[in-house]
């Protein structure tokens, strides 16, 4: 992990040479050796000292796509870690028949330990949602706040628009040419820049950026994209868990023009998950990762969760339960936590800040207890 950020920012629309130089910088091309000896590549973007967030991208997407989050991550004091899954980018491949989303959670845990990251947040786009939810299940105690998902992939039986795939012969699905074709068709929406009316997420010429990222993606590795596809189709085995097993709060963003994930699929998540909030983006496509308004809401929510966690920790340090009175402390602390969590879930940063401020004022009053 580099000591200083080397991702470049521009005050004007950059040239293709600028784009390629940015994607070629140190922070975008790091590698980590796992205990097994296998190497995985990853990128870091955002604030050098920001709160850590592990971001899981869509089908076959490599770490370079995290560059579109750079400016907003810096603005909200977040540090985004984007790991290439096996066979993607410079990450060494893994046996596709033994690879599961839960193994990705093990990689995240190992890297977090190596970087001395005790707590972190997670977010996922498209099939990256599978890996984000795997982390939410396996690493629950280390995750701060809500699990944030955009256009999340679900079990194939729920992804009604893709049901035709399961009727294809297994031998055909395993073939390189067919897998490549499916990868390209499924990933078009995930990489589609928004229409001109959408706010900019980054000061880049999108056509140049997408062209450069696609070229690099194809040049480094396509094997991992095929492995991702096999995971999505549950060809070798199931995900290894159910989304219903995740007890952390989950916030889902879905666009009404999503051509990959149906409304029924995200409705199922809202109804069946213990704590799930659904935000419907009118006119949004499957590529919500490119929407600055959506990403901004997510980053505001993550930043608020970290403020709440720090506030809770500071209360524990400043007052003991004996000093406050056990019953009063527990009752008030519980109501405060619920109020702030509700503000975070609705992505209302103003309400969150107001609640934290009012709570601080009350605890600063020596006659309160």
Coordinates of C-alpha atoms in Angstrom, one line a residue:
X1 CA 0.0 0.0 0.0
X2 CA 1.6 3.3 -1.1
X3 CA 2.3 6.0 1.5
X4 CA 1.0 8.8 -0.7
X5 CA -1.8 9.1 -3.2
X6 CA -0.6 9.2 -6.8
X7 CA -4.0 9.3 -8.6
X8 CA -4.0 12.5 -10.6
X9 CA -6.8 15.1 -10.7
X10 CA -7.5 17.5 -13.5
X11 CA -9.1 21.0 -13.7
X12 CA -9.9 20.5 -17.4
X13 CA -11.0 17.6 -19.6
X14 CA -7.9 15.3 -19.9
X15 CA -6.4 13.9 -23.0
X16 CA -6.2 10.1 -23.7
X17 CA -2.5 10.4 -22.6
X18 CA -3.7 11.8 -19.2
X19 CA -6.2 9.0 -18.8
X20 CA -3.6 6.3 -19.5
X21 CA -1.1 8.0 -17.2
X22 CA -3.7 8.0 -14.4
X23 CA -4.6 4.4 -14.9
X24 CA -0.9 3.5 -14.9
X25 CA -0.1 5.2 -11.6
X26 CA 1.1 3.3 -8.5
X27 CA -2.1 3.4 -6.5
X28 CA -4.1 1.8 -9.4
X29 CA -1.7 -1.1 -9.9
X30 CA -0.8 -2.6 -6.5
X31 CA -0.4 -6.3 -5.7
X32 CA -0.8 -8.2 -2.4
X33 CA 0.6 -11.7 -1.7
X34 CA -1.8 -13.9 0.2
X35 CA -0.7 -16.5 2.7
X36 CA -1.3 -19.1 0.0
X37 CA 1.4 -17.4 -2.1
X38 CA -1.2 -16.3 -4.7
X39 CA -1.0 -12.6 -5.8
X40 CA -4.1 -10.4 -6.1
X41 CA -4.1 -6.9 -7.7
X42 CA -6.0 -4.0 -6.3
X43 CA -6.4 -0.2 -6.5
X44 CA -6.8 2.5 -3.9
X45 CA -8.6 5.8 -4.6
X46 CA -10.0 8.7 -2.6
X47 CA -8.6 10.3 0.5
X48 CA -5.2 8.9 1.6
X49 CA -6.3 8.9 5.3
X50 CA -10.0 8.3 4.7
X51 CA -12.2 5.6 6.2
X52 CA -11.7 2.3 4.5
X53 CA -14.3 1.0 2.1
X54 CA -14.1 -2.2 0.1
X55 CA -15.9 -1.8 -3.2
X56 CA -16.9 -4.9 -5.4
X57 CA -17.4 -4.2 -9.1
X58 CA -19.6 -5.9 -11.6
X59 CA -19.1 -8.8 -14.0
X60 CA -15.5 -9.1 -15.0
X61 CA -14.7 -5.4 -14.2
X62 CA -11.1 -4.8 -13.1
X63 CA -9.8 -2.3 -10.5
X64 CA -9.5 0.5 -13.0
X65 CA -13.2 1.2 -12.8
X66 CA -12.7 2.5 -9.3
X67 CA -11.2 5.7 -10.7
X68 CA -14.7 7.0 -11.4
X69 CA -15.2 7.2 -7.6
X70 CA -12.0 9.2 -6.9
X71 CA -13.4 12.7 -6.5
X72 CA -16.5 11.8 -4.5
X73 CA -14.5 9.5 -2.2
X74 CA -12.0 12.2 -1.5
X75 CA -14.8 14.7 -0.8
X76 CA -16.3 12.4 1.8
X77 CA -13.0 11.4 3.4
X78 CA -13.2 7.8 2.2
X79 CA -10.5 5.4 1.0
X80 CA -11.8 3.0 -1.6
X81 CA -10.1 -0.4 -2.0
X82 CA -11.0 -2.3 -5.1
X83 CA -9.7 -5.9 -5.4
X84 CA -9.4 -7.8 -8.7
X85 CA -11.1 -11.2 -8.3
X86 CA -9.1 -14.3 -9.4
X87 CA -8.2 -14.1 -13.1
X88 CA -9.2 -10.5 -13.4
X89 CA -6.5 -7.9 -14.0
X90 CA -3.2 -8.9 -12.5
X91 CA -4.8 -11.3 -9.9
X92 CA -3.6 -14.8 -10.4
X93 CA -6.5 -17.2 -11.3
X94 CA -8.1 -19.7 -9.0
X95 CA -9.8 -23.0 -9.8
X96 CA -13.3 -21.9 -11.0
X97 CA -14.9 -25.1 -9.7
X98 CA -13.7 -24.4 -6.1
X99 CA -14.1 -20.6 -6.2
X100 CA -17.0 -19.2 -4.2
X101 CA -18.0 -15.7 -3.0
X102 CA -17.2 -16.7 0.5
X103 CA -13.6 -17.2 -0.5
X104 CA -13.5 -13.5 -1.5
X105 CA -14.5 -12.6 2.0
X106 CA -11.5 -14.6 3.2
X107 CA -9.2 -12.5 0.9
X108 CA -10.7 -9.3 2.2
X109 CA -10.2 -10.4 5.8
X110 CA -6.6 -11.3 5.1
X111 CA -5.8 -8.0 3.3
X112 CA -7.5 -6.0 6.0
X113 CA -5.4 -7.7 8.6
X114 CA -2.3 -7.1 6.6
X115 CA -3.1 -3.4 6.3
X116 CA -4.1 -3.2 10.0
X117 CA -7.6 -2.2 9.0
X118 CA -9.8 -3.2 11.9
X119 CA -13.1 -1.9 10.7
X120 CA -14.4 -1.1 7.2
X121 CA -17.5 -0.5 5.1
X122 CA -18.6 -2.5 2.0
X123 CA -20.4 -1.6 -1.2
X124 CA -21.1 -3.6 -4.4
X125 CA -22.4 -3.1 -7.9
X126 CA -24.2 -5.8 -10.1
X127 CA -22.6 -9.2 -9.5
X128 CA -20.2 -7.4 -7.0
X129 CA -23.2 -7.4 -4.7
X130 CA -22.7 -11.2 -4.2
X131 CA -19.2 -10.6 -2.8
X132 CA -20.3 -7.6 -0.7
X133 CA -23.0 -9.7 0.9
X134 CA -20.6 -12.6 1.5
X135 CA -18.4 -10.1 3.5
X136 CA -21.5 -8.9 5.3
X137 CA -22.1 -12.5 6.4
X138 CA -18.6 -13.6 7.2
X139 CA -17.1 -10.4 8.5
X140 CA -20.2 -8.8 10.2
X141 CA -18.3 -7.7 13.3
X142 CA -15.8 -5.7 11.3
X143 CA -18.3 -3.9 9.0
X144 CA -19.3 -0.3 9.9
X145 CA -22.9 0.6 9.1
X146 CA -25.0 -0.4 6.2
X147 CA -24.2 -2.7 3.2
X148 CA -24.7 -0.6 0.1
X149 CA -25.7 -2.2 -3.2
X150 CA -26.4 -0.9 -6.7
X151 CA -28.3 -3.0 -9.3
X152 CA -27.6 -6.1 -7.2
X153 CA -27.3 -9.5 -8.8
X154 CA -29.6 -12.1 -7.2
X155 CA -30.2 -15.9 -7.4
X156 CA -30.9 -16.9 -11.0
X157 CA -34.4 -18.1 -10.1
X158 CA -35.2 -14.5 -9.1
X159 CA -33.4 -12.8 -12.1
X160 CA -36.4 -13.4 -14.4
X161 CA -34.8 -11.6 -17.3
X162 CA -31.9 -14.1 -17.4
X163 CA -33.9 -17.3 -16.8
X164 CA -33.2 -18.4 -20.4
X165 CA -29.5 -19.0 -19.5
X166 CA -30.2 -21.9 -17.3
X167 CA -31.7 -23.8 -20.2
X168 CA -28.4 -23.7 -22.2
X169 CA -26.3 -26.9 -22.2
X170 CA -23.6 -26.9 -19.6
X171 CA -20.9 -27.8 -22.2
X172 CA -21.9 -24.7 -24.2
X173 CA -21.8 -22.4 -21.2
X174 CA -18.3 -23.7 -20.3
X175 CA -17.0 -22.9 -23.8
X176 CA -14.6 -19.9 -24.0
X177 CA -16.4 -18.3 -27.0
X178 CA -19.9 -18.5 -25.5
X179 CA -18.7 -17.3 -22.1
X180 CA -16.9 -14.3 -23.7
X181 CA -20.1 -13.4 -25.6
X182 CA -22.2 -13.6 -22.5
X183 CA -19.7 -11.5 -20.6
X184 CA -19.8 -8.8 -23.2
X185 CA -23.6 -8.7 -23.4
X186 CA -24.1 -8.7 -19.7
X187 CA -21.5 -6.1 -19.0
X188 CA -22.6 -3.5 -21.5
X189 CA -25.1 -2.0 -19.2
X190 CA -22.7 -2.1 -16.2
X191 CA -20.2 0.0 -18.2
X192 CA -22.6 2.3 -20.0
X193 CA -22.0 6.0 -19.1
X194 CA -25.2 7.9 -18.1
X195 CA -27.1 10.2 -20.4
X196 CA -26.0 13.8 -20.7
X197 CA -28.6 15.0 -18.3
X198 CA -27.0 13.0 -15.5
X199 CA -24.5 14.8 -13.2
X200 CA -20.8 14.2 -13.7
X201 CA -19.2 11.7 -11.4
X202 CA -15.7 12.6 -12.4
X203 CA -14.0 15.2 -14.5
X204 CA -13.0 12.9 -17.3
X205 CA -14.0 12.5 -20.9
X206 CA -16.1 9.4 -20.4
X207 CA -15.7 8.1 -23.9
X208 CA -11.9 8.2 -23.6
X209 CA -12.0 6.7 -20.1
X210 CA -14.3 3.8 -21.0
X211 CA -12.3 3.1 -24.1
X212 CA -9.0 3.0 -22.1
X213 CA -10.5 0.9 -19.3
X214 CA -12.0 -1.6 -21.7
X215 CA -8.7 -2.0 -23.6
X216 CA -6.8 -2.6 -20.4
X217 CA -9.5 -4.9 -19.1
X218 CA -9.3 -7.2 -22.1
X219 CA -5.5 -6.9 -22.4
X220 CA -4.8 -8.1 -18.8
X221 CA -7.2 -11.0 -18.4
X222 CA -10.6 -12.3 -19.6
X223 CA -10.4 -15.6 -17.6
X224 CA -11.7 -14.0 -14.5
X225 CA -14.7 -12.6 -16.3
X226 CA -15.6 -16.1 -17.3
X227 CA -15.2 -17.2 -13.7
X228 CA -17.5 -14.4 -12.6
X229 CA -20.0 -15.5 -15.0
X230 CA -19.9 -19.1 -13.7
X231 CA -20.5 -17.7 -10.2
X232 CA -23.5 -15.6 -11.3
X233 CA -25.0 -18.6 -13.1
X234 CA -24.2 -20.9 -10.2
X235 CA -22.9 -23.4 -12.7
X236 CA -20.6 -25.3 -10.4
X237 CA -22.4 -24.7 -7.1
X238 CA -24.6 -22.2 -5.3
X239 CA -23.4 -18.9 -3.8
X240 CA -22.8 -20.9 -0.6
X241 CA -25.2 -18.7 1.4
X242 CA -28.5 -16.9 1.1
X243 CA -29.0 -13.1 1.1
X244 CA -31.6 -13.7 3.8
X245 CA -28.8 -14.8 6.2
X246 CA -27.3 -11.3 6.2
X247 CA -28.6 -9.5 9.3
X248 CA -26.8 -6.2 8.8
X249 CA -28.8 -3.2 7.3
X250 CA -28.8 -3.3 3.5
X251 CA -29.6 -0.4 1.2
X252 CA -30.4 -1.3 -2.4
X253 CA -30.5 1.2 -5.4
X254 CA -32.3 0.0 -8.5
X255 CA -33.0 1.9 -11.8
X256 CA -36.4 1.6 -13.5
X257 CA -34.6 1.1 -16.9
X258 CA -32.4 -1.7 -15.6
X259 CA -32.3 -4.3 -18.4
X260 CA -30.6 -7.0 -16.3
X261 CA -32.2 -7.0 -12.9
X262 CA -36.0 -7.0 -12.6
X263 CA -38.1 -5.1 -10.1
X264 CA -39.3 -8.4 -8.7
X265 CA -35.8 -9.3 -7.8
X266 CA -35.1 -6.2 -5.7
X267 CA -38.6 -6.3 -4.2
X268 CA -37.7 -9.8 -3.0
X269 CA -34.7 -8.4 -1.3
X270 CA -36.7 -5.7 0.4
X271 CA -39.3 -8.1 1.6
X272 CA -37.1 -11.1 2.7
X273 CA -34.0 -9.5 4.1
X274 CA -34.3 -8.6 7.8
X275 CA -33.2 -5.0 7.4
X276 CA -33.4 -3.8 3.7
X277 CA -34.2 -0.4 2.3
X278 CA -34.9 0.0 -1.5
X279 CA -34.4 3.2 -3.4
X280 CA -35.8 3.3 -6.9
X281 CA -34.0 5.6 -9.3
X282 CA -36.4 6.8 -12.0
X283 CA -34.8 6.3 -15.4
X284 CA -31.7 4.7 -14.0
X285 CA -30.1 1.9 -15.9
X286 CA -28.0 -1.0 -14.7
X287 CA -25.0 1.2 -14.6
X288 CA -25.8 3.1 -11.4
X289 CA -22.1 3.1 -10.5
X290 CA -21.7 6.0 -13.0
X291 CA -24.5 8.1 -11.4
X292 CA -23.0 10.8 -9.2
X293 CA -26.3 11.3 -7.4
X294 CA -26.5 7.6 -6.4
X295 CA -22.8 7.3 -5.4
X296 CA -23.0 10.6 -3.5
X297 CA -25.9 9.3 -1.4
X298 CA -24.0 6.1 -0.7
X299 CA -20.8 7.9 0.3
X300 CA -22.8 10.3 2.6
X301 CA -24.4 7.3 4.3
X302 CA -21.0 5.6 4.8
X303 CA -19.5 8.8 6.2
X304 CA -22.4 9.2 8.6
X305 CA -22.0 5.6 9.7
X306 CA -18.4 6.3 10.6
X307 CA -19.3 9.5 12.5
X308 CA -21.8 7.4 14.5
X309 CA -19.3 4.7 15.2
X310 CA -16.7 7.3 16.4
X311 CA -19.3 9.1 18.4
X312 CA -20.3 5.9 20.2
X313 CA -16.6 5.1 20.9
X314 CA -16.0 8.5 22.3
X315 CA -19.0 8.2 24.7
X316 CA -17.6 4.9 25.9
X317 CA -14.3 6.5 26.6
X318 CA -15.6 9.7 28.2
X319 CA -18.2 8.2 30.5
X320 CA -18.4 4.9 32.3
X321 CA -21.7 3.1 32.8
X322 CA -21.3 3.6 36.6
X323 CA -21.1 7.4 36.2
X324 CA -24.1 7.7 33.9
X325 CA -26.3 5.2 35.6
X326 CA -26.8 1.9 33.9
X327 CA -30.5 2.1 33.0
X328 CA -30.5 5.7 31.9
X329 CA -27.4 5.3 29.8
X330 CA -28.7 2.2 28.0
X331 CA -32.1 3.7 27.4
X332 CA -30.9 7.0 26.0
X333 CA -28.0 5.4 24.1
X334 CA -30.4 3.0 22.4
X335 CA -32.9 5.7 21.4
X336 CA -30.0 7.9 20.1
X337 CA -28.6 5.1 18.1
X338 CA -32.0 4.3 16.5
X339 CA -32.5 8.0 15.6
X340 CA -29.1 8.3 13.9
X341 CA -29.5 4.9 12.1
X342 CA -32.8 6.0 10.7
X343 CA -31.3 9.2 9.4
X344 CA -28.4 7.2 7.8
X345 CA -30.8 4.7 6.2
X346 CA -32.7 7.5 4.5
X347 CA -29.4 9.1 3.5
X348 CA -30.4 12.3 5.3
X349 CA -27.0 13.7 6.3
X350 CA -28.6 16.8 7.8
X351 CA -30.8 14.8 10.2
X352 CA -27.8 12.7 11.1
X353 CA -25.6 15.7 12.0
X354 CA -28.4 17.3 13.9
X355 CA -29.0 14.2 16.0
X356 CA -25.3 13.8 16.8
X357 CA -25.1 17.4 17.8
X358 CA -28.1 17.3 20.0
X359 CA -26.9 14.1 21.7
X360 CA -23.5 15.7 22.3
X361 CA -25.1 18.7 23.9
X362 CA -27.1 16.6 26.3
X363 CA -24.2 14.5 27.4
X364 CA -22.1 17.6 27.9
X365 CA -24.7 18.8 30.5
X366 CA -23.4 17.7 33.9
X367 CA -26.9 17.8 35.4
X368 CA -28.4 15.5 32.8
X369 CA -27.9 12.4 34.9

